[in-house]
mmCIF file of C-alpha atoms in Angstrom:
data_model
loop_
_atom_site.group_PDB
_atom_site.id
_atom_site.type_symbol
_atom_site.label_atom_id
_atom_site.label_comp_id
_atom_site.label_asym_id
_atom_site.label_seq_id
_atom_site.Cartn_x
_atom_site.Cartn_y
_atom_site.Cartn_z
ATOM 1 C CA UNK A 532 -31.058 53.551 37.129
ATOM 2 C CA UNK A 533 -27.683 54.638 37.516
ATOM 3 C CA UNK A 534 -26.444 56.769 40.281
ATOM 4 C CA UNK A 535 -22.440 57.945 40.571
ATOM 5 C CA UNK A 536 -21.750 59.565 43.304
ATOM 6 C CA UNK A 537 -17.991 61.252 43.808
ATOM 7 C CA UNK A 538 -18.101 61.679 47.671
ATOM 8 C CA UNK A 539 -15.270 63.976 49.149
ATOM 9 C CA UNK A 540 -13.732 63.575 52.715
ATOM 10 C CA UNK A 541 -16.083 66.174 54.016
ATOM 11 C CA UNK A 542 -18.606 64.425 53.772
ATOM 12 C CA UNK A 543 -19.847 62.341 56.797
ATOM 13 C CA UNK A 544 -17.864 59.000 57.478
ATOM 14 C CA UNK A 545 -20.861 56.932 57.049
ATOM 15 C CA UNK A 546 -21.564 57.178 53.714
ATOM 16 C CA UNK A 547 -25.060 55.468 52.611
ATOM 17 C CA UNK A 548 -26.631 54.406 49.848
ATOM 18 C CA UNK A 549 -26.193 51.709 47.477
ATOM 19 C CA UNK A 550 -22.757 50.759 49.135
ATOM 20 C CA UNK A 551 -24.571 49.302 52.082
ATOM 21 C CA UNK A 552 -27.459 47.529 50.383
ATOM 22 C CA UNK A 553 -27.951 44.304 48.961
ATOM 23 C CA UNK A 554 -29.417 43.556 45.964
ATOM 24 C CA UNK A 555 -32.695 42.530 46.722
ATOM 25 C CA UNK A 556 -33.064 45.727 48.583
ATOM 26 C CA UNK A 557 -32.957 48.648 45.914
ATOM 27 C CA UNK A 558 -35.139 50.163 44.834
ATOM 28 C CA UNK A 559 -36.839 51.432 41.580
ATOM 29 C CA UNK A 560 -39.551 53.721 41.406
ATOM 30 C CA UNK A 561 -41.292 51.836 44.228
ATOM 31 C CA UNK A 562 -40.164 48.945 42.786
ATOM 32 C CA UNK A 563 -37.905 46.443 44.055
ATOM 33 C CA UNK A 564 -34.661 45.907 41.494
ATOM 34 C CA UNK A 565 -35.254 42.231 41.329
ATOM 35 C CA UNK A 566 -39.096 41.761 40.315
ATOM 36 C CA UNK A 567 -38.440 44.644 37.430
ATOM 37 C CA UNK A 568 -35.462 43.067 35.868
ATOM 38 C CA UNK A 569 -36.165 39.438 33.565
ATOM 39 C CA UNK A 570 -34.844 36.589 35.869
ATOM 40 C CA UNK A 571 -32.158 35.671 33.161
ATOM 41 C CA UNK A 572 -30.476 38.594 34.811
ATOM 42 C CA UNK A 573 -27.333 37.786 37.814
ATOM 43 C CA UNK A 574 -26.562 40.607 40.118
ATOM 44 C CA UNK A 575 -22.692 41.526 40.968
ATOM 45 C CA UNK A 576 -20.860 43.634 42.988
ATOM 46 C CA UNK A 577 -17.102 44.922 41.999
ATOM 47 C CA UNK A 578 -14.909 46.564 44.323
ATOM 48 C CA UNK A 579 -11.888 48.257 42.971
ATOM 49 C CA UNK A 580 -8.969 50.546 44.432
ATOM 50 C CA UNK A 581 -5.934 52.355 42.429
ATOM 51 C CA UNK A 582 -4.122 55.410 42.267
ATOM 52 C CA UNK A 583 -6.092 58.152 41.181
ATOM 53 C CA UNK A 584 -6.443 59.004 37.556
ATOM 54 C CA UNK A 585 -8.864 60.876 34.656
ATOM 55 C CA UNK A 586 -11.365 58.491 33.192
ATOM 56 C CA UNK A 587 -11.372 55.114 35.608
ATOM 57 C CA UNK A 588 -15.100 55.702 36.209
ATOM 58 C CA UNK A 589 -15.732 55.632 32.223
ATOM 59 C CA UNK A 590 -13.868 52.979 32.024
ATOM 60 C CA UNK A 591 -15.364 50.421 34.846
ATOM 61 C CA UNK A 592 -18.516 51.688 32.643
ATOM 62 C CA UNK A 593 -17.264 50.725 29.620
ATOM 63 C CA UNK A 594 -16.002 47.306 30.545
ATOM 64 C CA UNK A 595 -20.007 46.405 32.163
ATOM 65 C CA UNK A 596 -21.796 47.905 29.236
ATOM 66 C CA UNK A 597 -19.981 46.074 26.604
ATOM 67 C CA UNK A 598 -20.270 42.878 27.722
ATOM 68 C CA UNK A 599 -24.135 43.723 28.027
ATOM 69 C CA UNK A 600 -24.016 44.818 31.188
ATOM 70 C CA UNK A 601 -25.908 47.237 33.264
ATOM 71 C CA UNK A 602 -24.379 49.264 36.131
ATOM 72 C CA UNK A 603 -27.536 50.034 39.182
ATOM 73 C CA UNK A 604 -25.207 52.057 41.469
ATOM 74 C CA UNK A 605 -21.901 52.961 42.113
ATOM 75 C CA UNK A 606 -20.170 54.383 45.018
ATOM 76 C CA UNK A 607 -16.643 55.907 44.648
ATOM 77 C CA UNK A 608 -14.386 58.047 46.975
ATOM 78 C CA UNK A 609 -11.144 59.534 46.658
ATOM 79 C CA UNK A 610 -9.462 60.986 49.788
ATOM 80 C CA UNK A 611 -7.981 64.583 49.953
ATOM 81 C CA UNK A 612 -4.228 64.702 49.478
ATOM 82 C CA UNK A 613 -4.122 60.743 49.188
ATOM 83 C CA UNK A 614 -5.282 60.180 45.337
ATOM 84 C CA UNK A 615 -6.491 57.146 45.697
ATOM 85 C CA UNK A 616 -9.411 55.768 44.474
ATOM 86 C CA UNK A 617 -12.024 53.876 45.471
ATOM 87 C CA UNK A 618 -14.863 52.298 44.044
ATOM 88 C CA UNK A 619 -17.880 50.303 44.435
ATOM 89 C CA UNK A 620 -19.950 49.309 41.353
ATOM 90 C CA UNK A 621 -23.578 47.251 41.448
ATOM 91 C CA UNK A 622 -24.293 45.729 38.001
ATOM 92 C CA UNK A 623 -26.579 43.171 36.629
ATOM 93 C CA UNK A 624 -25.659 41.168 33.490
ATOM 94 C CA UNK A 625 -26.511 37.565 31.506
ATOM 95 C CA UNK A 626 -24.322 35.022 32.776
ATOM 96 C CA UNK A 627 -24.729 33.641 29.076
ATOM 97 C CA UNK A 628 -23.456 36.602 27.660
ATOM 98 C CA UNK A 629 -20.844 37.436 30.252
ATOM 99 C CA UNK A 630 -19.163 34.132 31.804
ATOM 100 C CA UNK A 631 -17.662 34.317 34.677
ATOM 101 C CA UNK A 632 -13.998 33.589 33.301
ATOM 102 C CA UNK A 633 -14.774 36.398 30.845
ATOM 103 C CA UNK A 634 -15.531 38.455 33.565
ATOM 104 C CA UNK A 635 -12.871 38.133 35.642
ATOM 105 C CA UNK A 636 -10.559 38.765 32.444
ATOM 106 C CA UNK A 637 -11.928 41.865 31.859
ATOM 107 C CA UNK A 638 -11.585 43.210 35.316
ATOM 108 C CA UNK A 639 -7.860 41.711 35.278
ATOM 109 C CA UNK A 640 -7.442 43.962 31.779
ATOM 110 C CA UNK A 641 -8.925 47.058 33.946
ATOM 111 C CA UNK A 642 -6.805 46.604 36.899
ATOM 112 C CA UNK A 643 -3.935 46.411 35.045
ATOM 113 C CA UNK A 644 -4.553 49.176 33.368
ATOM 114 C CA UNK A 645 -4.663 51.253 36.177
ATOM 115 C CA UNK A 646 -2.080 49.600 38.493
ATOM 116 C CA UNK A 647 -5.438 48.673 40.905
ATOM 117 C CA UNK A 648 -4.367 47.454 44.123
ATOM 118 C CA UNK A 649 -7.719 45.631 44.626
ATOM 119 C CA UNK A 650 -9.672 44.472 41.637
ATOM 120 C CA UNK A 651 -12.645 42.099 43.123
ATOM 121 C CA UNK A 652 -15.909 40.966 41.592
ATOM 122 C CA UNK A 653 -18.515 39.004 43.659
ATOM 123 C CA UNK A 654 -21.543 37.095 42.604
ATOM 124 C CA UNK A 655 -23.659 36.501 44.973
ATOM 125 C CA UNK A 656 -25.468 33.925 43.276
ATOM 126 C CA UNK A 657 -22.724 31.887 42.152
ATOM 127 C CA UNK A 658 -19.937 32.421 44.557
ATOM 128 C CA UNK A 659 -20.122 30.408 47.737
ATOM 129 C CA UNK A 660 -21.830 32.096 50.693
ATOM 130 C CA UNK A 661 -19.515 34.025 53.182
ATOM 131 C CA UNK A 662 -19.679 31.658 56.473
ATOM 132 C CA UNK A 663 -20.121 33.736 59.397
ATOM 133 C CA UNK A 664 -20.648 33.310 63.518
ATOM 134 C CA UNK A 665 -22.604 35.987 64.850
ATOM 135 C CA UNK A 666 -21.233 37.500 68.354
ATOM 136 C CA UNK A 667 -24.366 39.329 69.981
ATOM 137 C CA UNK A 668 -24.590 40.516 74.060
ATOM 138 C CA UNK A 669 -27.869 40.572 75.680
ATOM 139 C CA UNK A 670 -29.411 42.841 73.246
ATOM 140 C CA UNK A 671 -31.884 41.268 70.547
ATOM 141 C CA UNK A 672 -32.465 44.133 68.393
ATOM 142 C CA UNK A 673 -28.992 44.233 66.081
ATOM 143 C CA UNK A 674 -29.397 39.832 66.401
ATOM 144 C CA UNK A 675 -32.871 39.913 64.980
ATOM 145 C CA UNK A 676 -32.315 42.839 62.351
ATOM 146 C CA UNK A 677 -29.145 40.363 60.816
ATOM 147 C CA UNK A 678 -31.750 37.863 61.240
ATOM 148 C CA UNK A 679 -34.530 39.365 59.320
ATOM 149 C CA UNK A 680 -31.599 40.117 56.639
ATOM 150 C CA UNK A 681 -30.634 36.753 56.377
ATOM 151 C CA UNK A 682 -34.402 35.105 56.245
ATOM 152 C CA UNK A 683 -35.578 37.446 53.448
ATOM 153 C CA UNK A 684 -32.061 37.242 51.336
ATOM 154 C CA UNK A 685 -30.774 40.584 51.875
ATOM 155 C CA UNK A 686 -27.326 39.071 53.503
ATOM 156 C CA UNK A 687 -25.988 36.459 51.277
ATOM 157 C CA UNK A 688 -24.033 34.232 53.714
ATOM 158 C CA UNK A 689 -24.562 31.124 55.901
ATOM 159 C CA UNK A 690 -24.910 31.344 59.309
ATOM 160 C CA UNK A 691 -22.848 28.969 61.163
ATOM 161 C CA UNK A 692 -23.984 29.761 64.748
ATOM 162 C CA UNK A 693 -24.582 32.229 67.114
ATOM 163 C CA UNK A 694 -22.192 33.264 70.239
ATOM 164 C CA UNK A 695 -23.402 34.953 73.251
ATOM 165 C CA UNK A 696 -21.960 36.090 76.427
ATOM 166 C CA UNK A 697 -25.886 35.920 77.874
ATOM 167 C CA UNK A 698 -27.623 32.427 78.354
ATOM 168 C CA UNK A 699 -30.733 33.035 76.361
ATOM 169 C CA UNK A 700 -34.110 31.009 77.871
ATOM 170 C CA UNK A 701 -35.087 28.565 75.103
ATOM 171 C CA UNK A 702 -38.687 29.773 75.302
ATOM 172 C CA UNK A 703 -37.554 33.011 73.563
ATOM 173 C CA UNK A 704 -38.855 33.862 70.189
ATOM 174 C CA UNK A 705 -34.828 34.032 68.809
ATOM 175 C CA UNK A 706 -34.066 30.712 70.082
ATOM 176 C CA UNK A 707 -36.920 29.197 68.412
ATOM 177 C CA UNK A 708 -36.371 30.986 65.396
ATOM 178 C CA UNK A 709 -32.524 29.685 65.749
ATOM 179 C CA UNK A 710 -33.684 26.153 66.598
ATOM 180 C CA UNK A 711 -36.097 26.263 63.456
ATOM 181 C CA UNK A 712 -33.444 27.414 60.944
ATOM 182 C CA UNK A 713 -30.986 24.771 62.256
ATOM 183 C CA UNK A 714 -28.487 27.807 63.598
ATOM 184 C CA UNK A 715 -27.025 26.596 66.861
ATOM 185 C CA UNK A 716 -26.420 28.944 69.806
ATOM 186 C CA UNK A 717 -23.503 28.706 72.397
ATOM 187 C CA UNK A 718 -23.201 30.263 75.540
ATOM 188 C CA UNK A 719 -19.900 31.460 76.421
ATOM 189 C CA UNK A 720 -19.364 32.503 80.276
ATOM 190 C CA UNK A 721 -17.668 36.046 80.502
ATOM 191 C CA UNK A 722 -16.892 36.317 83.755
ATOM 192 C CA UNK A 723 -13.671 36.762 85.648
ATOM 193 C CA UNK A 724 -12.061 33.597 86.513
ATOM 194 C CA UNK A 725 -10.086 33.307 90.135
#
């Protein structure tokens, strides 16, 4: 599968798609990506921004495919009267064919090549996790959806806690659930102090 997509700034802000998925969440002919591609395979994600110019998507294709790699999706955008682009690319690839040293050389040759101002690969599997806090109100659904994410993989970080400005019971099926995973929660009083 590979899917380009050149959006324009007419287009809604909210662009969706591959951009905003994980890897574990694509899909395939009613597949999922990850139980049709051999295990041997590593997932990454490069993010690249540079002025404008003919042939930069070729390129970022060239530099996967020859080191055996295979793009899934790719996002790019280039705002009107800025000409600057933007780019974010989805690939799988062998970690024994492509190390990561190798790969960061190659992106290094690309951004140079085109003056990037951001050249950045991420992957997942072997960078360390992101560490995040969640910040939630007294709403549960947006809390449990990141939840959900993290439990089943689709949000590669590690949860360091949980902050709320509303004392949650612990009877309540998201404390347990933090309690179980080891998450803590703290309750932070938002009130006006006098």
């Amino acid at each position: 599968m590979f899917l380009v997509r050149r959006a324009s700034q007419d287009l809604p802000k909210k662009l969706t798609g591959i951009a905003n998925r994980s890897f574990k969440s694509l899909k395939i002919q009613g597949d999922s990506v990850d139980s049709s591609i051999p295990s041997s395979l590593t997932h990454g994600i490069h993010v690249f921004h540079c002025p404008d110019a003919v042939g930069i998507v070729a390129k970022l294709s060239e530099c996967i495919a020859s080191r055996g790699g295979n793009i899934l999706g790719a996002d790019v955008f280039v705002p009107e009267k800025k000409h600057v682009f933007y780019s974010r690319s989805e690939f799988i690839f062998d970690p024994a064919k492509w190390s990561r040293s190798q790969m960061e050389e190659d992106f290094l040759k690309l951004s140079t090549t085109f003056n990037a101002m951001k050249s950045v690969v991420r992957v997942p599997d072997q960078d360390p996790k992101y560490k995040i806090a969640i910040l939630v109100s007294k709403q549960e659904h947006c809390l449990v959806d990141l939840l959900h994410q993290w439990q089943d993989g689709r949000l590669p970080v590690e949860i360091t806690s949980v902050i709320s400005n509303h004392d949650r019971a612990p009877n309540t099926h998201v404390f347990r659930f933090l309690q179980r995973h080891g998450i803590p929660y703290h309750y932070v009083h938002a009130g006006i102090i006098w």
